[in-house]
Short mmCIF file of C-alpha atoms and ligand atoms in Angstrom, two decimals:
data_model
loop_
_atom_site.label_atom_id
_atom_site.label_comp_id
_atom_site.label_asym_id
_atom_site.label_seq_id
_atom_site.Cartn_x
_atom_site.Cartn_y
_atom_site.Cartn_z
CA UNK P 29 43.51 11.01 40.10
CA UNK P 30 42.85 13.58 37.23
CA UNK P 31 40.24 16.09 38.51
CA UNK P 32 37.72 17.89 36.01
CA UNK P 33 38.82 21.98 36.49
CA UNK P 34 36.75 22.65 33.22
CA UNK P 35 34.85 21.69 30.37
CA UNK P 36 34.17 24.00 27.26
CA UNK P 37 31.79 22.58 24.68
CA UNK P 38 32.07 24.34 20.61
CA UNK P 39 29.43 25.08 18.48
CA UNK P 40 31.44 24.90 15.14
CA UNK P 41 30.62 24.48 11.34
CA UNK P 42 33.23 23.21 9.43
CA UNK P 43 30.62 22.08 6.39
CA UNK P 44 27.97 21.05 8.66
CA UNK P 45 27.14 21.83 12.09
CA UNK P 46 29.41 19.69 15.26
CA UNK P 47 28.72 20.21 18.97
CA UNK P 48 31.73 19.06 21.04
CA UNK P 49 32.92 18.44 24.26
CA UNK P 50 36.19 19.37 25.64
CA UNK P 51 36.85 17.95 29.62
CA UNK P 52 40.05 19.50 30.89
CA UNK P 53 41.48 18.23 34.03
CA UNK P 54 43.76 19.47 36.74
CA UNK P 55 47.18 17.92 35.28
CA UNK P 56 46.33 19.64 31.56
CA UNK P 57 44.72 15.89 30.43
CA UNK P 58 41.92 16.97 28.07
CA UNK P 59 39.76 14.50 26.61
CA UNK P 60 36.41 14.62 23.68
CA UNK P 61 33.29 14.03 23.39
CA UNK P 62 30.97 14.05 20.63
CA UNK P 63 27.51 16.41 21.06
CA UNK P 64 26.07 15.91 18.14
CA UNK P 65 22.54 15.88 17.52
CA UNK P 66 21.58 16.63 13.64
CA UNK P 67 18.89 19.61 13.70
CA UNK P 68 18.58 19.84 17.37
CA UNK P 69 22.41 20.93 18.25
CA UNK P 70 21.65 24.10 20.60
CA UNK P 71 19.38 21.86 22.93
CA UNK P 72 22.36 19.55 23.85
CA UNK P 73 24.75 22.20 24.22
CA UNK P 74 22.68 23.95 26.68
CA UNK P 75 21.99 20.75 28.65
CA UNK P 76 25.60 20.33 28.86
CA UNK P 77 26.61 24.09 29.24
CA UNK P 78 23.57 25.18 31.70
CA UNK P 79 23.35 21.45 33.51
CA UNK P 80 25.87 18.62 33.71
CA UNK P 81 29.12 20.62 33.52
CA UNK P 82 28.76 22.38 36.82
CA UNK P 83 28.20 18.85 38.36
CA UNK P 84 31.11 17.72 36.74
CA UNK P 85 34.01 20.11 38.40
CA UNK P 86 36.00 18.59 40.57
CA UNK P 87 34.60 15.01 40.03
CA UNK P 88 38.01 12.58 39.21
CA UNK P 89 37.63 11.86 35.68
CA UNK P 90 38.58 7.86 36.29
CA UNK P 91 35.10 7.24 37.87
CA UNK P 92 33.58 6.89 34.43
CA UNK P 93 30.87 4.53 35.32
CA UNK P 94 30.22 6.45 38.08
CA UNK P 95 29.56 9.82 36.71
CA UNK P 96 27.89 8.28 34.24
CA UNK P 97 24.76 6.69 36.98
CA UNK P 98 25.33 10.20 38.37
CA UNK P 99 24.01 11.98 35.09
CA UNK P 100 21.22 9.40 33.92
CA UNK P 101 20.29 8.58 37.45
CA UNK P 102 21.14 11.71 38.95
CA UNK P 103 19.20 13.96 36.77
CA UNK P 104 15.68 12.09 37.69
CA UNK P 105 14.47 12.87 33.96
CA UNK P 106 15.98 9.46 32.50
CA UNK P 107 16.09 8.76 28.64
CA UNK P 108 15.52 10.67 25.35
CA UNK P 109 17.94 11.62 22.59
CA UNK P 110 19.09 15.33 24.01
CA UNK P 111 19.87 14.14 27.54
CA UNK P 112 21.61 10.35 26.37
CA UNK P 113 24.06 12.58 23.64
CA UNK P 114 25.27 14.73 26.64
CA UNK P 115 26.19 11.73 28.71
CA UNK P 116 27.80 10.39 25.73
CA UNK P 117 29.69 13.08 25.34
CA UNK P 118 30.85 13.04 28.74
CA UNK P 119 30.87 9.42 28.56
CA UNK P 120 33.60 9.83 25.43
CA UNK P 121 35.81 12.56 26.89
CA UNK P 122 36.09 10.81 30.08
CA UNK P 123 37.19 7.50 28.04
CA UNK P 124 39.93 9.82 25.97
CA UNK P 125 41.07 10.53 29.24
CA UNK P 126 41.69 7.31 30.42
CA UNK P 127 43.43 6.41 27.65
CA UNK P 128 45.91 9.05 28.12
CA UNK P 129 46.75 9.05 31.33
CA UNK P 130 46.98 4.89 30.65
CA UNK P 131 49.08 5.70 27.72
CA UNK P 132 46.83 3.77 25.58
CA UNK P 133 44.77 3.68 22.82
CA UNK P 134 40.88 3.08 24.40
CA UNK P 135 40.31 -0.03 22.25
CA UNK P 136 42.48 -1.71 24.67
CA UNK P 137 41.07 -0.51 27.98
CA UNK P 138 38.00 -2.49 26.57
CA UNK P 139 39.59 -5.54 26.36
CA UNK P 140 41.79 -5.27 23.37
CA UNK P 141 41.45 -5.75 19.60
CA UNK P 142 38.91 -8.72 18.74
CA UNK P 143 39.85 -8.65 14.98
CA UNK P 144 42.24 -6.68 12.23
CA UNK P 145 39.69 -4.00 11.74
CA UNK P 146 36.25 -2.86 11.56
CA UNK P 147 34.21 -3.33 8.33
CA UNK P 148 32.43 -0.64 7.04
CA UNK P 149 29.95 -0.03 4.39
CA UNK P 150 29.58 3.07 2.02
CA UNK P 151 27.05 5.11 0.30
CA UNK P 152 26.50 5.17 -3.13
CA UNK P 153 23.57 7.52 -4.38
CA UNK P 154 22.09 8.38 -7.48
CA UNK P 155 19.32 10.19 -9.20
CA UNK P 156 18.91 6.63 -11.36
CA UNK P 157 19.57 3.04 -11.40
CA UNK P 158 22.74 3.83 -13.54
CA UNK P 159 23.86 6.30 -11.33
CA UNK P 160 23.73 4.38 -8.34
CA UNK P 161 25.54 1.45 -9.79
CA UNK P 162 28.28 4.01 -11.36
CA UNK P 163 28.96 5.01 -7.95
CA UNK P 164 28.84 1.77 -6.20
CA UNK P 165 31.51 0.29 -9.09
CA UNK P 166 33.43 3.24 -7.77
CA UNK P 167 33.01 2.08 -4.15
CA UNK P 168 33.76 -1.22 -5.26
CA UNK P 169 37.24 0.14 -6.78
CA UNK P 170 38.27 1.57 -3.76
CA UNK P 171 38.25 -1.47 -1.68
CA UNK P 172 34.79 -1.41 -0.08
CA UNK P 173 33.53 -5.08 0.70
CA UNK P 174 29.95 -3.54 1.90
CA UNK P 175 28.20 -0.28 0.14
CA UNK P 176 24.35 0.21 0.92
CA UNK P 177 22.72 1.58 -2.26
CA UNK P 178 19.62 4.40 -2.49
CA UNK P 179 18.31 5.66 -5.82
CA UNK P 180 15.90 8.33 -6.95
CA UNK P 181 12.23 7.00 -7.16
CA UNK P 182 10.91 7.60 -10.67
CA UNK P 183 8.19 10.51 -10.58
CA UNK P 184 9.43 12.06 -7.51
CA UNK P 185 11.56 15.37 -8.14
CA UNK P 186 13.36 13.91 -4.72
CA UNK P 187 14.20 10.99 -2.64
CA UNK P 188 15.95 10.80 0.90
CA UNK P 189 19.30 9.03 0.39
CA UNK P 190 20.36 10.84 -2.83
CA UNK P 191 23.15 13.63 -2.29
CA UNK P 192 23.47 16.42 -4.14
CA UNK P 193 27.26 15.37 -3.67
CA UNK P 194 28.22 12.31 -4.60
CA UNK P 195 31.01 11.94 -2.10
CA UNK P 196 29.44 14.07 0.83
CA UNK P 197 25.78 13.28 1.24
CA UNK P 198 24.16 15.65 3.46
CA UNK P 199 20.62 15.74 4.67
CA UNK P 200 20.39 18.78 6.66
CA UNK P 201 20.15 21.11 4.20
CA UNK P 202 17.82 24.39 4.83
CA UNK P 203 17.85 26.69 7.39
CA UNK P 204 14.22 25.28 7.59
CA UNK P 205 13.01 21.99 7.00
CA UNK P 206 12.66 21.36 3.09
CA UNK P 207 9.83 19.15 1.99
CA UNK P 208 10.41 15.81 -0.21
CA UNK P 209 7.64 14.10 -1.96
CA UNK P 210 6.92 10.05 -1.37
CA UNK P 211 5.08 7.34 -2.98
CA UNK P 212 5.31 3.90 -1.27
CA UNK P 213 3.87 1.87 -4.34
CA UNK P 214 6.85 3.32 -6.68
CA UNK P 215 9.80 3.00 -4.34
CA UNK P 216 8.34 -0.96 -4.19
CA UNK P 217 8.86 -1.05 -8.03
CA UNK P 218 12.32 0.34 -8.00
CA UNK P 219 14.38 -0.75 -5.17
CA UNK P 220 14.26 -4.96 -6.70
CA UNK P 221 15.32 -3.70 -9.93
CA UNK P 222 18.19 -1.82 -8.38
CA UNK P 223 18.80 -4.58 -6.24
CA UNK P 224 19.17 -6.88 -9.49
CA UNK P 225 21.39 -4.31 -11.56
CA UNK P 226 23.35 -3.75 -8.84
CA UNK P 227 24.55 -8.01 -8.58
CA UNK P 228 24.72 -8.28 -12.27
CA UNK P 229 27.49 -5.14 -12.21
CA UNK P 230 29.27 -5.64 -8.65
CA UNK P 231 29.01 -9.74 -8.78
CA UNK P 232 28.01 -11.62 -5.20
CA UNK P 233 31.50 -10.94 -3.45
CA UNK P 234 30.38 -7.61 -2.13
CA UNK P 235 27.49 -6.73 0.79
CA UNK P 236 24.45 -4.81 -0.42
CA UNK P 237 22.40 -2.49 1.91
CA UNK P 238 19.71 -0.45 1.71
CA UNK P 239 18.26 1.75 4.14
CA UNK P 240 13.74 2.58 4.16
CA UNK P 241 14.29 5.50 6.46
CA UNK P 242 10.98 4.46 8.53
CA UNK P 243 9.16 4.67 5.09
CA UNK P 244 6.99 1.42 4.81
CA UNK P 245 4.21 -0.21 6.87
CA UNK P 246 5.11 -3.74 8.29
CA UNK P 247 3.79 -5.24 5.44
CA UNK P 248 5.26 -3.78 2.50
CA UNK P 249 8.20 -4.49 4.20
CA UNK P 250 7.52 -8.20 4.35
CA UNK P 251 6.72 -7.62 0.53
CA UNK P 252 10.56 -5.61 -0.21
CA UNK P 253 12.39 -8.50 1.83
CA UNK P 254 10.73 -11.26 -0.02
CA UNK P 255 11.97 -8.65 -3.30
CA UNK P 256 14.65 -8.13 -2.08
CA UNK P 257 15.78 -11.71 -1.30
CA UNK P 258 17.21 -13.16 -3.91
CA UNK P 259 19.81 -10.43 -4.10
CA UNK P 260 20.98 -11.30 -0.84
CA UNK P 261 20.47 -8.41 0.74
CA UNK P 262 23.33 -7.87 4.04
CA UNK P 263 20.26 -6.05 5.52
CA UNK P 264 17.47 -3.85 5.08
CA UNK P 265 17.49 -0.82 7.25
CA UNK P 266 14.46 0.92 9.54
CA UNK P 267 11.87 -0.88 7.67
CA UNK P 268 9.19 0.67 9.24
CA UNK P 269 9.07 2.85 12.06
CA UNK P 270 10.11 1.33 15.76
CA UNK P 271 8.21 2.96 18.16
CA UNK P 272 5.48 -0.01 17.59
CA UNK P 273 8.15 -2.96 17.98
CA UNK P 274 5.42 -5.88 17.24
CA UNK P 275 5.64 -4.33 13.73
CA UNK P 276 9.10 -6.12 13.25
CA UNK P 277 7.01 -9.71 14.10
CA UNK P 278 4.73 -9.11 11.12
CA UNK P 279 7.73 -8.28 8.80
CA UNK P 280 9.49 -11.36 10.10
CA UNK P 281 6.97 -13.38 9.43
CA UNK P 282 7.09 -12.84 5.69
CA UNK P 283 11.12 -12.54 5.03
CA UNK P 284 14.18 -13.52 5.90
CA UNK P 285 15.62 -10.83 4.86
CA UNK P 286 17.83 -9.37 7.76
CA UNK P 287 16.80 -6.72 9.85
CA UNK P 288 18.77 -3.62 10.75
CA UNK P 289 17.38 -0.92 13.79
CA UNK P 290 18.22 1.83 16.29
CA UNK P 291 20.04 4.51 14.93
CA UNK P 292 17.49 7.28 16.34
CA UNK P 293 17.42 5.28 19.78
CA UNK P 294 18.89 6.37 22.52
CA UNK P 295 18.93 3.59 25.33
CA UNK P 296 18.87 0.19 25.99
CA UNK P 297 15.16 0.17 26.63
CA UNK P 298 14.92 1.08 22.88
CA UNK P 299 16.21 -2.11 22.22
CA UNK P 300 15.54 -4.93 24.71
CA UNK P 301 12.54 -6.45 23.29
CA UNK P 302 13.32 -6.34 19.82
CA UNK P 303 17.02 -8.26 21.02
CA UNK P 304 15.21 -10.68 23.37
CA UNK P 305 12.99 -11.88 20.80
CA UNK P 306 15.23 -12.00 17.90
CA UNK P 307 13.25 -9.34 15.40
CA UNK P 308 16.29 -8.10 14.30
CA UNK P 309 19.83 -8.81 13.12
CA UNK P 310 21.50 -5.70 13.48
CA UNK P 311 21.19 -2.96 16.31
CA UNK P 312 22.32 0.25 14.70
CA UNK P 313 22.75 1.87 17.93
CA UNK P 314 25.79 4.92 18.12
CA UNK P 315 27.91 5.98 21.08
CA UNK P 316 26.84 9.44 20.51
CA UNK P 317 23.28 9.13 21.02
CA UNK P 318 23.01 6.27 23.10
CA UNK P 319 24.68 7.03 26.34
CA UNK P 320 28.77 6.59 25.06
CA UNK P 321 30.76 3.94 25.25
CA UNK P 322 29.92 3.03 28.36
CA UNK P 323 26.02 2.08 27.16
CA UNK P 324 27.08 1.10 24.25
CA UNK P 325 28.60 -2.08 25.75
CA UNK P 326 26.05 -3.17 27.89
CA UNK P 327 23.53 -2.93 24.50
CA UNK P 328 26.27 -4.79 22.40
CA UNK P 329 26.54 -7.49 25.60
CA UNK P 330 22.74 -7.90 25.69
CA UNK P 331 22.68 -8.35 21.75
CA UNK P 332 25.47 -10.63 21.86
CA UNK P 333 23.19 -13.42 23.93
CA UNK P 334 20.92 -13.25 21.08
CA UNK P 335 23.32 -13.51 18.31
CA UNK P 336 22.21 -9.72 16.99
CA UNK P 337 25.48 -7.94 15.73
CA UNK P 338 26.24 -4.10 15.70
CA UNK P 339 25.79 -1.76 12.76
CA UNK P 340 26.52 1.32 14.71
CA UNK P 341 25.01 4.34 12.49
CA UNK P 342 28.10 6.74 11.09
CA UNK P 343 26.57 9.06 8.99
CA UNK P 344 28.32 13.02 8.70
CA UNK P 345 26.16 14.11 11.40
CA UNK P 346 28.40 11.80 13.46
CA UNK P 347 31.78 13.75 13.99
CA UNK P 348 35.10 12.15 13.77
CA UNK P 349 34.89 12.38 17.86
CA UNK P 350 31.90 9.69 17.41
CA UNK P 351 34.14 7.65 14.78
CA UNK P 352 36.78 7.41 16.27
CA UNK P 353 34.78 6.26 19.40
CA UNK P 354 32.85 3.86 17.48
CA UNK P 355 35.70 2.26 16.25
CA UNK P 356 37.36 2.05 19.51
CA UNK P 357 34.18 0.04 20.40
CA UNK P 358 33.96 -2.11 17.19
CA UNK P 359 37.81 -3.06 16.88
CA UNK P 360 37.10 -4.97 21.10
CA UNK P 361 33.55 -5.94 20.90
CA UNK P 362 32.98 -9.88 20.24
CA UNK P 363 29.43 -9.37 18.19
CA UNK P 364 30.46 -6.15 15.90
CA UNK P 365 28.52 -6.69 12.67
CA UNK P 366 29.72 -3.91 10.26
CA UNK P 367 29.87 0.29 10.89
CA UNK P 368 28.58 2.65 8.77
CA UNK P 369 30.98 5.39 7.06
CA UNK P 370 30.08 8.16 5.46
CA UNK P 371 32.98 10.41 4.98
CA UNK P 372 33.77 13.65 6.11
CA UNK P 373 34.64 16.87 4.18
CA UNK P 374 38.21 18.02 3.72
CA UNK P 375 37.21 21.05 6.27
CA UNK P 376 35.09 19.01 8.65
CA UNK P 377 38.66 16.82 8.92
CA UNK P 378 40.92 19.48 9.14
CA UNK P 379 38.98 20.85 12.31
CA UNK P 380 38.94 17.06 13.99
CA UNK P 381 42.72 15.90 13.38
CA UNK P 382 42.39 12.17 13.90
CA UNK P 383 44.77 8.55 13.87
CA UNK P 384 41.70 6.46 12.40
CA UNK P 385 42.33 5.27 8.85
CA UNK P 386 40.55 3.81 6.20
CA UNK P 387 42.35 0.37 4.11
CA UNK P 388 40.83 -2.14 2.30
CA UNK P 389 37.46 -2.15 3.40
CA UNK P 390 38.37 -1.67 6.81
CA UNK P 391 38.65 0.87 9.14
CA UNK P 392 41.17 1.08 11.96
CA UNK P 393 40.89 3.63 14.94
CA UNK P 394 45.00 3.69 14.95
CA UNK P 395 46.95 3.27 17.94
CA UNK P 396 47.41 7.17 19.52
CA UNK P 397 46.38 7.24 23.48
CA UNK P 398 43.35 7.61 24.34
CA UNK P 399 40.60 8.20 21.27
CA UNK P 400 42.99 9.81 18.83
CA UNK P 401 40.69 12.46 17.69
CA UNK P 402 41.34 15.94 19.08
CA UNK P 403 39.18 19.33 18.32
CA UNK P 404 41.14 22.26 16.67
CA UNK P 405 39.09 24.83 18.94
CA UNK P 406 41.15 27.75 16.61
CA UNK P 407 40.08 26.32 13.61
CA UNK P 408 36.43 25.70 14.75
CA UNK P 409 36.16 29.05 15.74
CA UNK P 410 36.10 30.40 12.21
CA UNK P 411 33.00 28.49 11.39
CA UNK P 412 29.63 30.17 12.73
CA UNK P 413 26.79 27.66 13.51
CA UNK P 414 23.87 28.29 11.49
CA UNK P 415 20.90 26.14 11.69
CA UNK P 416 20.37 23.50 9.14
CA UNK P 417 17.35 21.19 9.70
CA UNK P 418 16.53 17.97 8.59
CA UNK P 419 13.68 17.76 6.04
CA UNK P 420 10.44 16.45 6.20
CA UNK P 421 8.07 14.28 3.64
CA UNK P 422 5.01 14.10 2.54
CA UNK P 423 2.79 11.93 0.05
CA UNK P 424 1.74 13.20 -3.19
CA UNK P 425 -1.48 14.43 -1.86
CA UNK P 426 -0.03 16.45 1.43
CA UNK P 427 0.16 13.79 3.85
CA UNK P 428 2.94 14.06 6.34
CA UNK P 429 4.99 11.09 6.14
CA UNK P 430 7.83 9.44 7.81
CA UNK P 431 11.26 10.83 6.50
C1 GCO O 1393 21.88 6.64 7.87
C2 GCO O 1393 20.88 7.65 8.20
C3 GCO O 1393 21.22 9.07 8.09
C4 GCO O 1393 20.27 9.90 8.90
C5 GCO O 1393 20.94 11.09 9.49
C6 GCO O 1393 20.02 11.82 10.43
O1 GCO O 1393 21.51 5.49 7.84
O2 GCO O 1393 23.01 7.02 7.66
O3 GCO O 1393 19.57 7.24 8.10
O4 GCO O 1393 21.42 9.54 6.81
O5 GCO O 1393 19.17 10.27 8.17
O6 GCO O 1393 22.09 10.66 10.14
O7 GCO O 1393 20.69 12.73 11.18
MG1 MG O 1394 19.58 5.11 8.41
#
């Protein structure tokens, strides 16, 4: 059996901030994990650095669904985003493991590969209608099959969704939260008529998504899915915000517009009731914030009852740790639905060398051992965290909204 002798976790920011994992075992196996949580990264490193990896020495790194009731059980205080990324990240490095010392890539300790690939969807962004569509043509050219689409609201000086980059959109932006303006009853107006210019320039042959960001009340997002509807929409994402899950009943009730949820949950208690009574399509739930691989499954098995399909979030605050994990997951999991890619920078990829690949709409986590994602801990080294929050909203006249 591999023992656990150590476990170093880097604080690195090649472009944007990464918190990672590294398990090393007694026979020089080392395996990932993925610590990432956008705006909050020094919490989760401490709760791994100051809590689980003393527990973890001299466990035997096969026992992964052991050590895994041993954190969330174990640690009494079950739940919540900072604790569920550390056992992910545990969760990941100790699947990495496996793999190697299998001499395997992971996707086929879970069972093997289900289909060719996983389908992803990319972002286009723009400051206009135009803009959005330019990019999405671009997308189009490229080979996507999927490509969610966010556009500036007319009036506001800024909207959540539109980069500054057009290749690398990233949120997190200020050393302290910046503040973005929001009106409901414009973004209503503009998001059909994007919708609409978007199927006259792409055609029908290609999924559209959009994503609310928590924006809307359960009504006006009955009103954008009956707007949104004859565009076909793939699905409309975080419609309104979840903690209130009845909401999703009321926007049901008024669209059939498909429903997408869960990317800011972190266990499958965050999604049981909105699975078991079929309020949504999509469960947008990650390996690196809900509990690994490991959890991942048993959310993805619960779904699949139900006929609700993943959409595992993969924005740039994922790493290429959490891609390569996710696609591990997607390539063997009977109900995957799509996965969300947002690339990486050049520097952000030269730091996590990695065998996934992108063709044809598709994405393939390759077939090294184990994740096939590794940390260059030199490289990382010669990027210095610096906080980068996150910003906030509010409504023309001051009101904190949802971002
Ligand atoms: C998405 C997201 C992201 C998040 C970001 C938060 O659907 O990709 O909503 O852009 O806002 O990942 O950390
Ligand atoms: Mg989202």
């Amino acid at each position: 059996m591999p023992k656990i002798v150590d476990a170093r976790i880097t604080v690195t920011r090649p472009g944007r901030n990464f918190v990672t994992l590294k398990v090393i075992c007694d026979d020089g196996t080392t395996g990932v994990g993925d610590a990432t949580l956008n705006g909050r990264e020094l919490a989760v490193a401490s709760y791994l650095g100051d809590h689980v990896v003393p527990c973890l020495i001299g466990r035997d790194a096969h026992r992964i669904e052991d050590i895994w009731q041993y954190l969330y059980k174990g640690a009494y205080w079950r739940r919540g985003p900072v604790t569920m990324t550390a056992i992910a990240a545990v969760d990941m490095a100790l699947w990495d493991i496996k793999g190697k010392v299998a001499g395997l890539p992971v996707y086929q300790l879970l069972g093997g590969a289900v289909r060719e690939g996983c389908t992803v969807y990319g972002h286009a962004n723009g400051t206009s209608i135009n803009d959005t569509i330019a990019a999405a043509l671009e997308y189009q050219a490229q080979g996507y099959k999927a490509i969610r689409l966010q556009c500036g609201v007319p009036g506001m000086a800024s909207t959540y969704g539109v980069s500054k980059d057009r290749y690398f959109y990233e949120p997190a932006d200020a050393a302290l939260p910046s503040e973005n303006m929001w009106s409901t009853a414009r973004y209503l107006r503009v998001v059909p008529d994007l919708f609409k210019a978007a199927r006259e320039a792409l055609g029908w042959d290609v999924h559209l998504l959009h994503d609310v960001h928590h924006r809307l009340t359960p009504i006006e997002a009955g009103r954008l899915g009956r707007d949104l509807e004859p565009y076909r929409p793939f699905w409309i994402e975080d419609a309104t915000p979840a903690e209130n899950q009845d909401a999703f009943r009321l926007i049901r009730q008024h669209t059939t517009a498909p429903l997408a949820v869960g990317e800011i949950f972190n266990s499958i208690w965050d999604c049981k009731d909105l699975i078991e009574n079929q309020l949504i399509d999509y469960i947008r739930a990650t390996v690196v914030h809900a509990g690994g691989i490991t959890h991942l499954r048993r959310i993805a098995a619960l779904a699949d009852l139900y006929q609700v399909r993943t959409g595992c979030h993969g924005a740039t605050d994922l790493s290429p740790v959490a891609m390569a994990a996710a696609l591990h997951f997607g390539l063997s999991v009977p109900n995957f639905g799509i996965q969300e890619y947002m690339r990486h920078t050049a520097e952000t990829d030269a730091v996590f060398p990695h065998a996934y690949g992108f063709a044809d709409g598709m994405m393939h986590p390759g077939d090294a051992v184990g994740l096939g994602v590794d940390i260059d801990e030199d490289l990382a080294a010669q990027y210095t965290y610096r906080p980068a929050y996150l910003p906030v909203n509010r409504l023309e006249d001051g009101t904190l909204w949802s971002w």
